[in-house]
Coordinates of C-alpha atoms in Angstrom, one line a residue:
Chain A
M1 CA 0.0 0.0 0.1
V2 CA 2.8 2.4 1.0
V3 CA 4.5 1.5 -2.3
R4 CA 1.4 2.3 -4.3
R5 CA 1.0 5.7 -2.7
K6 CA 4.4 6.6 -3.3
S7 CA 4.0 5.7 -7.1
I8 CA 0.7 7.7 -7.2
L9 CA 2.5 10.7 -5.7
R10 CA 5.4 10.4 -8.2
K11 CA 3.1 10.0 -11.1
M12 CA 1.1 13.1 -9.9
S13 CA 4.4 15.2 -9.7
K14 CA 5.3 14.1 -13.2
S15 CA 1.9 15.3 -14.8
K16 CA 2.4 18.9 -15.9
F17 CA -1.4 19.5 -16.3
F18 CA -2.1 18.2 -12.9
I19 CA 0.5 20.4 -11.4
I20 CA -0.5 23.6 -13.0
G21 CA -4.2 22.6 -12.3
S22 CA -3.7 22.2 -8.7
L23 CA -1.8 25.3 -8.4
L24 CA -4.5 27.3 -10.1
V25 CA -7.2 25.5 -8.1
G26 CA -5.4 26.3 -4.9
I27 CA -5.1 29.9 -5.8
I28 CA -8.8 30.1 -6.8
V29 CA -9.9 28.4 -3.6
L30 CA -7.7 30.6 -1.4
L31 CA -9.0 33.9 -3.3
A32 CA -12.5 32.7 -2.7
I33 CA -12.1 32.0 0.9
F34 CA -10.2 35.3 1.7
A35 CA -12.3 37.4 -0.8
P36 CA -14.1 39.4 2.0
L37 CA -10.6 40.5 3.3
I38 CA -9.3 41.4 -0.2
V39 CA -12.2 43.5 -1.7
R40 CA -12.9 47.1 -0.9
F41 CA -16.2 47.6 -2.4
D42 CA -19.8 46.2 -1.9
A43 CA -20.6 43.5 -4.4
E44 CA -24.3 44.3 -4.7
A45 CA -24.7 48.0 -4.0
T46 CA -25.1 50.2 -7.1
D47 CA -23.4 53.5 -7.7
L48 CA -24.7 55.2 -10.9
R49 CA -22.0 57.9 -10.7
A50 CA -19.4 55.2 -11.1
R51 CA -21.0 53.5 -14.2
L52 CA -18.6 51.6 -16.6
I53 CA -15.4 53.0 -15.4
K54 CA -12.4 51.6 -17.3
P55 CA -10.0 49.1 -15.5
E56 CA -7.5 50.9 -13.6
F57 CA -5.5 47.8 -12.8
F58 CA -3.3 48.3 -9.8
S59 CA -2.6 52.0 -10.4
K60 CA -4.5 52.9 -7.1
G61 CA -3.8 49.5 -5.4
L62 CA -6.6 47.5 -4.1
N63 CA -8.7 50.8 -3.6
G64 CA -9.1 51.4 -7.3
H65 CA -11.5 49.7 -9.6
I66 CA -9.0 47.2 -10.7
L67 CA -11.0 45.6 -13.4
G68 CA -13.4 48.6 -13.8
T69 CA -17.1 48.8 -13.1
D70 CA -20.2 47.5 -14.6
S71 CA -23.4 49.2 -16.0
L72 CA -24.6 49.8 -12.5
G73 CA -21.4 51.1 -11.1
R74 CA -20.5 48.0 -9.2
D75 CA -16.8 47.1 -8.9
I76 CA -16.1 44.2 -11.3
F77 CA -13.1 42.8 -9.3
T78 CA -15.3 42.7 -6.1
R79 CA -18.1 40.8 -8.0
L80 CA -15.7 38.3 -9.5
L81 CA -14.2 37.3 -6.1
I82 CA -17.5 37.2 -4.4
G83 CA -19.0 35.4 -7.4
S84 CA -16.2 32.8 -7.0
R85 CA -17.5 31.8 -3.7
I86 CA -21.0 31.1 -5.0
S87 CA -19.5 29.2 -8.1
L88 CA -17.3 27.0 -6.1
I89 CA -19.9 26.2 -3.3
I90 CA -22.5 25.2 -6.3
A91 CA -19.6 23.3 -7.8
V92 CA -18.9 21.2 -4.6
V93 CA -22.6 20.5 -3.8
G94 CA -23.4 20.0 -7.5
V95 CA -20.7 17.3 -7.7
V96 CA -21.0 15.6 -4.2
F97 CA -24.7 15.0 -4.1
P98 CA -25.2 13.6 -7.5
S99 CA -22.1 11.5 -7.1
I100 CA -23.6 9.9 -3.8
I101 CA -27.1 9.2 -5.4
G102 CA -25.5 8.1 -8.6
T103 CA -22.9 5.8 -7.0
I104 CA -25.4 4.1 -4.8
L105 CA -27.7 3.5 -7.8
G106 CA -25.1 2.4 -9.9
M107 CA -23.6 -0.2 -7.5
V108 CA -27.3 -1.6 -6.9
S109 CA -27.8 -1.8 -10.6
G110 CA -24.5 -3.4 -11.6
Y111 CA -24.6 -5.8 -8.5
F112 CA -28.1 -7.0 -8.6
G113 CA -28.5 -7.0 -12.4
K114 CA -31.9 -8.3 -13.9
I115 CA -34.9 -6.3 -13.1
V116 CA -33.4 -3.8 -10.6
D117 CA -30.8 -2.9 -13.2
S118 CA -33.4 -2.6 -16.0
V119 CA -35.6 -0.2 -13.9
I120 CA -32.7 2.1 -12.8
M121 CA -31.2 2.1 -16.4
R122 CA -34.4 3.0 -18.0
F123 CA -34.9 5.9 -15.6
N124 CA -31.3 6.8 -16.6
D125 CA -32.2 6.6 -20.2
I126 CA -35.2 8.9 -19.8
Q127 CA -33.2 11.5 -17.9
L128 CA -30.5 11.3 -20.5
S129 CA -32.9 11.8 -23.4
I130 CA -34.1 15.3 -22.0
P131 CA -31.4 17.7 -22.9
V132 CA -29.9 19.3 -19.9
M133 CA -30.4 23.0 -20.6
V134 CA -34.0 22.4 -21.8
F135 CA -34.8 20.6 -18.5
A136 CA -32.8 23.0 -16.3
I137 CA -34.4 26.3 -17.7
T138 CA -37.9 24.5 -17.5
V139 CA -37.4 23.5 -13.7
M140 CA -35.9 27.0 -12.9
A141 CA -38.7 28.8 -14.7
I142 CA -41.4 27.0 -13.1
F143 CA -40.1 26.7 -9.5
G144 CA -38.3 30.1 -9.4
N145 CA -34.6 30.8 -9.4
S146 CA -33.1 30.3 -6.2
I147 CA -29.8 28.7 -5.3
R148 CA -31.8 25.8 -3.7
N149 CA -33.6 25.2 -6.8
L150 CA -30.5 25.4 -8.8
L151 CA -28.8 22.7 -6.6
I152 CA -31.8 20.3 -7.1
V153 CA -31.5 20.8 -10.9
L154 CA -27.9 19.8 -10.7
V155 CA -28.5 16.8 -8.7
V156 CA -31.4 15.6 -11.0
V157 CA -29.4 16.1 -14.3
G158 CA -26.1 15.0 -12.6
W159 CA -26.7 11.4 -11.1
V160 CA -27.0 9.7 -14.5
N161 CA -23.4 10.2 -15.3
Y162 CA -22.3 8.5 -12.0
T163 CA -24.9 5.7 -12.3
R164 CA -23.6 4.7 -15.8
V165 CA -19.8 4.6 -15.0
M166 CA -20.3 2.9 -11.5
R167 CA -22.5 0.2 -13.0
E168 CA -20.0 -0.7 -15.5
S169 CA -17.2 -0.7 -12.8
V170 CA -19.3 -2.9 -10.6
M171 CA -20.1 -5.3 -13.5
G172 CA -16.4 -5.7 -14.1
I173 CA -15.9 -7.1 -10.5
R174 CA -19.1 -8.4 -9.6
D175 CA -17.9 -12.2 -10.4
A176 CA -14.5 -11.8 -9.0
E177 CA -13.2 -14.5 -6.7
F178 CA -13.0 -12.3 -3.7
I179 CA -16.8 -11.3 -4.1
K180 CA -17.9 -15.0 -4.4
A181 CA -15.8 -15.8 -1.5
S182 CA -17.4 -13.2 0.6
R183 CA -20.8 -14.4 -0.5
V184 CA -19.9 -17.9 0.4
L185 CA -18.8 -16.9 3.9
G186 CA -22.2 -15.4 4.5
G187 CA -21.6 -11.7 3.7
S188 CA -24.8 -9.8 3.2
H189 CA -25.4 -7.9 -0.1
L190 CA -25.2 -4.7 1.8
H191 CA -21.8 -5.7 3.4
I192 CA -20.4 -6.7 0.1
I193 CA -21.5 -3.6 -1.8
F194 CA -20.0 -1.2 0.8
T195 CA -17.0 -3.0 2.0
Q196 CA -16.0 -5.2 -1.0
I197 CA -17.2 -3.4 -4.0
L198 CA -17.1 0.2 -3.1
P199 CA -13.4 0.5 -2.2
N200 CA -12.6 -1.2 -5.6
I201 CA -14.4 1.4 -7.8
I202 CA -13.3 4.6 -6.0
P203 CA -10.8 5.4 -8.7
P204 CA -13.2 5.7 -11.5
L205 CA -15.5 7.6 -9.1
I206 CA -12.6 10.0 -8.4
I207 CA -11.8 10.5 -11.9
L208 CA -15.5 11.3 -12.9
M209 CA -16.1 13.5 -10.0
S210 CA -12.9 15.6 -10.8
Q211 CA -14.1 15.8 -14.4
Q212 CA -17.6 17.0 -13.6
V213 CA -16.6 20.0 -11.4
G214 CA -16.0 22.1 -14.7
T215 CA -19.2 20.9 -16.3
V216 CA -21.3 21.9 -13.1
I217 CA -19.6 25.4 -13.1
L218 CA -20.4 25.8 -16.7
T219 CA -24.1 24.8 -16.3
E220 CA -24.4 27.2 -13.4
A221 CA -22.8 29.8 -15.6
N222 CA -25.0 29.1 -18.6
L223 CA -28.3 29.2 -16.5
S224 CA -27.2 32.4 -14.7
F225 CA -26.6 34.0 -18.2
L226 CA -30.1 33.2 -19.0
G227 CA -31.3 34.9 -15.8
L228 CA -32.3 31.4 -14.5
G229 CA -29.6 30.6 -12.1
V230 CA -28.1 32.5 -9.1
P231 CA -30.8 35.1 -8.3
L232 CA -30.0 38.8 -8.9
P233 CA -28.3 40.8 -7.5
K234 CA -25.9 38.1 -6.0
P235 CA -22.8 38.2 -8.3
S236 CA -22.5 35.1 -10.6
W237 CA -20.0 35.0 -13.5
G238 CA -22.8 33.9 -15.9
S239 CA -25.1 36.9 -14.8
M240 CA -22.2 39.3 -14.9
I241 CA -21.4 38.2 -18.6
A242 CA -25.1 38.6 -19.5
D243 CA -25.0 42.2 -17.9
G244 CA -22.0 43.2 -19.8
R245 CA -23.2 41.8 -23.1
E246 CA -25.1 45.0 -24.1
Y247 CA -21.9 47.1 -23.6
I248 CA -19.6 44.7 -25.4
A249 CA -18.7 47.3 -28.0
S250 CA -17.9 50.2 -25.6
A251 CA -17.0 48.6 -22.3
P252 CA -15.6 45.0 -23.4
W253 CA -14.1 44.5 -19.8
T254 CA -17.5 44.0 -18.5
V255 CA -17.6 40.8 -20.6
I256 CA -13.8 39.8 -20.7
A257 CA -13.4 39.8 -16.9
P258 CA -16.0 37.4 -16.0
G259 CA -15.6 35.3 -19.0
F260 CA -11.9 34.9 -18.3
A261 CA -12.3 33.9 -14.7
L262 CA -14.9 31.4 -15.7
M263 CA -12.5 29.9 -18.2
I264 CA -9.5 29.8 -16.0
T265 CA -11.4 28.2 -13.3
V266 CA -13.0 25.5 -15.4
L267 CA -9.7 25.0 -17.1
A268 CA -8.0 24.6 -13.8
F269 CA -10.3 21.9 -12.6
N270 CA -10.2 20.1 -15.9
F271 CA -6.4 20.2 -15.8
V272 CA -6.7 18.5 -12.4
G273 CA -9.3 16.0 -13.7
D274 CA -7.1 15.1 -16.5
G275 CA -4.2 14.5 -14.1
V276 CA -6.2 12.5 -11.8
R277 CA -7.3 10.3 -14.7
D278 CA -3.7 9.8 -15.9
V279 CA -2.7 8.9 -12.4
L280 CA -5.6 6.6 -11.4
D281 CA -6.7 5.1 -14.7
P282 CA -5.5 1.4 -14.6
K283 CA -4.9 1.6 -18.4
N284 CA -2.3 4.0 -17.6
I285 CA -0.2 2.1 -15.2
D286 CA 2.9 1.1 -16.7
Chain B
M1 CA -32.9 -12.5 -37.7
A2 CA -30.6 -11.4 -34.9
T3 CA -30.6 -7.9 -36.5
A4 CA -34.4 -7.7 -36.5
R5 CA -34.6 -8.6 -33.0
F6 CA -32.1 -6.1 -32.0
L7 CA -33.9 -3.5 -33.9
L8 CA -37.3 -4.3 -32.4
K9 CA -35.8 -4.2 -28.8
R10 CA -34.1 -0.9 -29.6
L11 CA -37.4 0.4 -30.8
L12 CA -39.4 -0.7 -27.8
A13 CA -36.8 0.8 -25.4
S14 CA -37.0 4.1 -27.3
L15 CA -40.9 4.2 -27.0
L16 CA -40.5 3.3 -23.3
V17 CA -38.1 6.2 -22.9
L18 CA -40.4 8.7 -24.7
F19 CA -43.4 7.5 -22.5
G20 CA -41.3 8.4 -19.6
V21 CA -40.3 11.8 -20.9
S22 CA -44.0 12.5 -21.7
I23 CA -45.0 11.8 -18.0
I24 CA -42.2 14.0 -16.8
A25 CA -43.1 16.7 -19.2
F26 CA -46.6 16.6 -18.2
S27 CA -46.2 16.4 -14.4
L28 CA -43.5 19.1 -14.3
I29 CA -46.0 21.7 -15.1
R30 CA -48.6 20.3 -12.8
I31 CA -46.3 19.9 -9.9
A32 CA -45.4 23.5 -10.0
P33 CA -46.2 25.6 -7.1
G34 CA -49.4 27.5 -7.3
N35 CA -51.8 26.8 -10.3
P36 CA -50.6 26.5 -13.8
A37 CA -53.5 28.7 -14.9
M38 CA -52.5 31.4 -12.5
L39 CA -48.8 31.2 -13.6
M40 CA -49.8 32.0 -17.1
L41 CA -52.2 34.8 -16.2
P42 CA -51.1 38.2 -15.2
E43 CA -51.0 38.9 -11.3
N44 CA -54.1 40.8 -11.3
A45 CA -56.3 38.1 -12.9
T46 CA -59.8 37.7 -11.6
E47 CA -61.3 34.5 -10.0
E48 CA -63.3 34.1 -13.3
Q49 CA -60.4 34.3 -15.7
I50 CA -58.4 31.8 -13.6
K51 CA -61.6 29.3 -13.9
N52 CA -62.0 30.0 -17.5
T53 CA -58.2 29.3 -18.2
E54 CA -58.5 26.1 -16.0
A55 CA -61.3 24.9 -17.9
K56 CA -59.5 25.7 -21.2
M57 CA -56.5 23.7 -20.1
G58 CA -58.8 20.7 -18.7
L59 CA -57.2 21.3 -15.2
D60 CA -60.6 20.7 -13.6
K61 CA -60.5 17.0 -14.5
P62 CA -58.6 14.3 -12.7
V63 CA -55.0 14.1 -13.4
V64 CA -54.9 10.6 -14.9
E65 CA -57.7 11.7 -17.2
Q66 CA -55.8 14.8 -18.2
Y67 CA -52.8 12.8 -19.0
L68 CA -54.7 10.3 -21.2
S69 CA -56.5 12.9 -23.2
Y70 CA -53.2 14.7 -23.5
M71 CA -51.4 11.7 -24.8
G72 CA -54.5 10.6 -26.9
N73 CA -54.0 14.0 -28.7
V74 CA -50.3 13.8 -29.0
L75 CA -50.4 10.4 -30.6
Q76 CA -52.6 11.9 -33.3
G77 CA -50.0 14.5 -33.7
D78 CA -51.8 17.3 -31.7
L79 CA -49.4 18.9 -29.2
G80 CA -51.8 21.5 -28.1
V81 CA -51.9 25.2 -28.9
S82 CA -49.4 27.8 -27.5
I83 CA -50.9 30.4 -25.3
F84 CA -48.6 33.2 -26.5
Y85 CA -48.5 32.6 -30.1
N86 CA -52.1 31.2 -30.4
E87 CA -50.7 28.8 -32.9
T88 CA -50.4 25.0 -32.7
C89 CA -47.1 23.9 -30.9
S90 CA -46.2 21.5 -33.5
N91 CA -46.4 24.2 -36.0
L92 CA -44.1 26.5 -34.1
I93 CA -41.7 23.9 -33.5
F94 CA -41.4 22.7 -37.1
K95 CA -41.2 26.2 -38.3
R96 CA -38.1 26.8 -36.0
L97 CA -36.4 23.3 -36.7
P98 CA -34.8 23.9 -40.0
A99 CA -32.9 26.9 -38.6
T100 CA -31.5 24.7 -35.8
A101 CA -30.8 21.8 -37.9
Q102 CA -28.8 24.0 -40.4
L103 CA -26.9 25.4 -37.7
T104 CA -26.3 22.0 -36.1
L105 CA -25.1 20.5 -39.5
I106 CA -22.8 23.4 -40.2
A107 CA -21.4 23.1 -36.7
V108 CA -20.7 19.4 -36.9
C109 CA -19.1 19.7 -40.2
I110 CA -16.8 22.6 -39.1
S111 CA -15.9 20.8 -35.9
L112 CA -15.2 17.4 -37.8
I113 CA -13.0 19.1 -40.3
I114 CA -10.8 20.5 -37.6
S115 CA -10.9 17.7 -35.1
I116 CA -10.5 14.6 -37.1
P117 CA -7.1 15.5 -38.7
L118 CA -5.9 17.1 -35.5
G119 CA -7.0 13.9 -33.5
I120 CA -5.3 11.5 -36.0
I121 CA -1.9 13.5 -36.1
A122 CA -1.8 13.7 -32.3
G123 CA -2.5 10.0 -32.0
I124 CA 0.1 9.0 -34.4
K125 CA 2.7 11.5 -33.3
R126 CA 2.3 11.0 -29.5
G127 CA 4.6 13.1 -27.3
T128 CA 5.2 15.6 -29.9
G129 CA 4.5 19.3 -30.1
V130 CA 1.5 18.7 -32.2
D131 CA 0.2 16.3 -29.7
F132 CA 0.7 18.6 -26.9
G133 CA -1.1 21.4 -28.8
A134 CA -4.0 19.0 -29.6
V135 CA -4.3 18.2 -25.9
L136 CA -4.3 21.8 -24.9
F137 CA -6.9 22.6 -27.8
A138 CA -9.2 19.9 -26.3
L139 CA -8.8 21.0 -22.8
I140 CA -9.5 24.7 -23.8
G141 CA -12.4 23.7 -25.8
Q142 CA -13.9 21.8 -23.0
S143 CA -13.3 24.6 -20.6
M144 CA -14.6 27.3 -22.6
S145 CA -18.1 28.5 -21.7
Q146 CA -20.0 28.8 -24.9
V147 CA -21.3 32.3 -23.8
W148 CA -17.9 33.6 -23.3
F149 CA -16.5 32.1 -26.5
G150 CA -19.3 33.4 -28.5
L151 CA -19.0 36.8 -27.2
L152 CA -15.3 36.8 -27.7
L153 CA -16.1 35.8 -31.5
I154 CA -18.6 38.7 -31.6
L155 CA -16.0 41.1 -30.0
L156 CA -13.2 40.1 -32.4
F157 CA -14.9 39.5 -35.7
G158 CA -18.1 41.6 -35.2
V159 CA -17.0 44.7 -33.4
T160 CA -13.2 45.1 -33.8
L161 CA -12.7 43.7 -37.3
G162 CA -16.2 44.1 -38.6
W163 CA -16.0 41.2 -40.7
L164 CA -19.1 39.2 -39.7
P165 CA -22.4 40.2 -38.6
T166 CA -23.0 39.6 -34.9
Q167 CA -26.8 38.9 -35.0
G168 CA -29.5 37.2 -37.0
Y169 CA -30.3 34.7 -39.5
G170 CA -29.0 34.6 -42.9
G171 CA -26.3 33.2 -45.2
F172 CA -22.9 31.7 -44.8
K173 CA -21.5 34.9 -43.0
N174 CA -24.2 34.7 -40.3
I175 CA -23.9 31.1 -39.7
L176 CA -20.1 30.9 -39.4
M177 CA -19.7 32.3 -35.8
P178 CA -22.8 30.6 -34.1
A179 CA -21.5 27.3 -35.9
I180 CA -18.0 27.6 -34.6
T181 CA -19.3 28.3 -31.0
L182 CA -21.7 25.3 -31.2
G183 CA -19.2 22.8 -32.5
L184 CA -16.4 23.7 -30.1
P185 CA -17.1 21.3 -27.4
L186 CA -17.6 18.5 -30.0
S187 CA -14.2 19.3 -31.5
A188 CA -12.6 18.8 -28.2
I189 CA -14.4 15.6 -27.6
V190 CA -13.4 14.2 -30.9
V191 CA -9.7 15.3 -30.7
R192 CA -9.3 13.5 -27.4
M193 CA -11.0 10.4 -28.5
L194 CA -9.3 10.1 -31.8
R195 CA -6.0 10.8 -30.3
S196 CA -6.2 7.9 -27.8
D197 CA -8.0 5.5 -30.2
M198 CA -5.5 5.9 -32.9
Y199 CA -2.7 5.2 -30.5
D200 CA -4.4 2.2 -29.2
V201 CA -5.1 0.9 -32.6
M202 CA -1.6 1.5 -33.7
Q203 CA -0.5 -1.0 -31.2
E204 CA -2.7 -3.8 -32.4
D205 CA -1.3 -6.8 -34.0
Y206 CA -2.9 -6.4 -37.3
I207 CA -1.4 -3.1 -37.8
V208 CA 2.0 -4.2 -36.8
S209 CA 1.7 -7.1 -39.3
T210 CA 0.6 -4.6 -42.1
Y211 CA 3.9 -2.8 -41.4
A212 CA 5.7 -6.2 -41.9
K213 CA 3.9 -6.6 -45.3
G214 CA 5.5 -3.3 -46.5
I215 CA 2.5 -1.3 -46.9
G216 CA 3.1 2.4 -46.8
Q217 CA 2.9 4.4 -43.7
W218 CA 0.0 6.8 -44.5
E219 CA -1.8 4.0 -46.2
I220 CA -1.8 2.2 -43.0
Y221 CA -2.9 5.1 -40.9
L222 CA -5.8 6.0 -43.1
K223 CA -7.0 2.6 -44.5
Y224 CA -6.5 0.3 -41.7
A225 CA -6.1 2.2 -38.4
L226 CA -8.6 5.1 -38.9
K227 CA -11.5 2.8 -39.8
N228 CA -11.4 1.4 -36.2
A229 CA -10.5 4.5 -34.5
L230 CA -13.5 6.2 -36.2
L231 CA -16.0 4.0 -34.7
P232 CA -16.4 5.7 -31.4
V233 CA -16.4 9.1 -33.0
I234 CA -19.5 8.2 -34.8
T235 CA -21.3 7.3 -31.5
V236 CA -20.2 10.5 -29.9
T237 CA -21.0 12.6 -32.9
G238 CA -24.5 11.0 -33.0
M239 CA -25.1 11.7 -29.4
Q240 CA -23.9 15.2 -29.8
I241 CA -26.1 15.8 -32.8
G242 CA -29.1 15.0 -30.5
Q243 CA -27.9 17.2 -27.8
L244 CA -27.0 20.1 -30.3
L245 CA -30.2 20.0 -32.0
A246 CA -32.0 20.6 -28.7
G247 CA -29.4 22.2 -26.8
A248 CA -28.4 25.2 -28.9
I249 CA -30.2 27.5 -26.6
I250 CA -27.2 29.3 -25.4
V251 CA -25.7 29.9 -28.9
E252 CA -29.0 30.8 -30.4
Q253 CA -29.6 33.3 -27.8
I254 CA -26.0 34.9 -28.1
F255 CA -26.4 35.3 -31.9
G256 CA -30.0 36.0 -32.2
W257 CA -30.4 32.7 -34.2
P258 CA -34.2 32.1 -34.8
G259 CA -34.3 28.3 -34.0
L260 CA -35.7 25.9 -31.4
G261 CA -33.3 27.2 -28.8
T262 CA -34.7 30.8 -29.1
L263 CA -38.3 29.5 -29.2
T264 CA -37.6 27.6 -25.9
V265 CA -36.3 30.7 -24.2
Q266 CA -39.4 32.8 -25.5
A267 CA -41.6 29.9 -24.2
I268 CA -40.1 30.0 -20.9
N269 CA -40.2 33.9 -20.6
M270 CA -43.9 33.9 -21.7
R271 CA -44.6 31.0 -19.2
D272 CA -46.2 29.3 -22.2
F273 CA -46.7 25.9 -20.7
P274 CA -48.2 24.1 -23.5
L275 CA -45.3 25.0 -25.6
I276 CA -42.5 24.1 -23.1
Q277 CA -44.2 20.8 -22.6
S278 CA -44.2 20.3 -26.3
I279 CA -40.7 21.4 -26.7
L280 CA -39.5 18.9 -24.0
L281 CA -41.3 16.0 -25.7
I282 CA -40.1 16.9 -29.2
T283 CA -36.5 17.4 -28.1
A284 CA -36.3 14.2 -26.4
A285 CA -37.9 12.5 -29.4
I286 CA -35.3 13.9 -31.7
F287 CA -32.5 13.0 -29.2
V288 CA -33.8 9.4 -29.0
T289 CA -34.4 9.0 -32.7
V290 CA -30.9 10.2 -33.6
N291 CA -29.4 7.9 -30.9
T292 CA -31.4 4.8 -32.2
L293 CA -30.2 5.7 -35.7
V294 CA -26.6 5.8 -34.6
D295 CA -26.9 2.5 -33.0
I296 CA -28.3 0.9 -36.1
L297 CA -25.6 2.6 -38.2
Y298 CA -23.1 1.1 -35.9
T299 CA -24.2 -2.3 -36.2
V300 CA -24.0 -2.0 -39.9
I301 CA -20.4 -0.7 -39.9
D302 CA -19.1 -2.9 -37.1
P303 CA -20.2 -6.4 -37.4
R304 CA -18.8 -7.2 -33.9
M305 CA -21.6 -5.2 -32.5
K306 CA -24.5 -7.1 -33.9
L307 CA -24.7 -9.7 -31.2
N308 CA -24.9 -7.2 -28.4

């Protein structure tokens, strides 16, 4: 076990994408945590005298409008940082909850097979056949946009991915000798699923979770762009882009700043996801 | 015989899925907080107006009866009438579908033209600069929000350079930016897949033996390896076409493209529930149909798949 852990660490340190991604994620998370200490403006208060001020960068230190202001005179740098907190919280919840539900369903489906499997997989097919965005905006429009509803949507559209992957992983080891042995020795299904099977399908689960973070952040941004995500006036990168869209010709920074933040964040998580896959995927063990 | 049974099974499964979607589309609107009739009316609507709308929508009848009569109509091709447009939903949807189909088609073409050669070269020349570039392209393509990428294109080619129109429906110049934006995620996926598939196929014994026979390198790549490496690409492209046809919402919104996506957003904004319900059903039907076709195509191309 020790040897294996060492080799994982060594592999991680070799993957350039993983290192860059982890560093970026670290910086983003730190910025989000300490955002209230860094910013000098209110993220939600409007100031019409300060509309669409050009980025002053660091010419006035932290007290200037580093990335300019938006059409309502709100400081964009402040909204970016405060918005990152919302994005990250939504990303964490939007990955963790669907992964728990999806993993349990996937394990049950793969382990028991037959009718249980058929029922779960048909629900899976139904959910997959409804395009994510169409489903999401319908639900948000009907139930109203709040962060709670947004999270519910992310869970409902997210579990399918985990169920599929986990089911296949379980099917791969279901008939292994050690599972049969456990069964012969009188292990209950529940015992086998959670103590024999689960530890063996953790790597694909972690790979999938790390790859889903970016997708979840993008879905939230898309919904907020359409005005159906994080409710205003709370800052969200998606709604900031939507705000700036009208002024793209005269005040492009209103779009570029949140778009860039969004891209870097998703890219950072995808780098990590790729690195995790390279390290954990048994196909890549040489 | 096996093929016929496979097709029949596939068809039944699709029908089951569509049945499920119809229940979801139907119940979503009915489990909404408040009354769907009230949601559609202005806030100061009178009791009588609410009663009338309820009766018009059949909301005063039991739910099962409502569903059965709804499905009865759907099976006869009657999806109901849009409240806002006062036109049949099927008319509205099929009027918008060509614009979305056109956009999807061009998006898929552009994206495959870029990604197939890139993926092949990256797979063959593993570890080189081209390979690194392809991986980076794929990662960035995956990480780019379509909103942000689309607006960047508008900023560069529309506003700054003034080469392309930024909004609206029209000829080739109009479709270029939305199609590139829509196709970007597909390009990223295809590059990644082809890259690893090409690499795997090149290690197979039968490829190694073609080398031994003295067949030229590029002939091996294109004639023998690509054939197998392309199979997963077909599946993914098929799945993506289904998603794109239904999911061009963001891109259509950014570029003012008058397709199904724009119609969806309008229906949502107007709280046009019959129309939303129909869009859910039709988009799912499109998705399922495209996927079934891809599955069938797959068995035709790859005989190994037939028995599964």
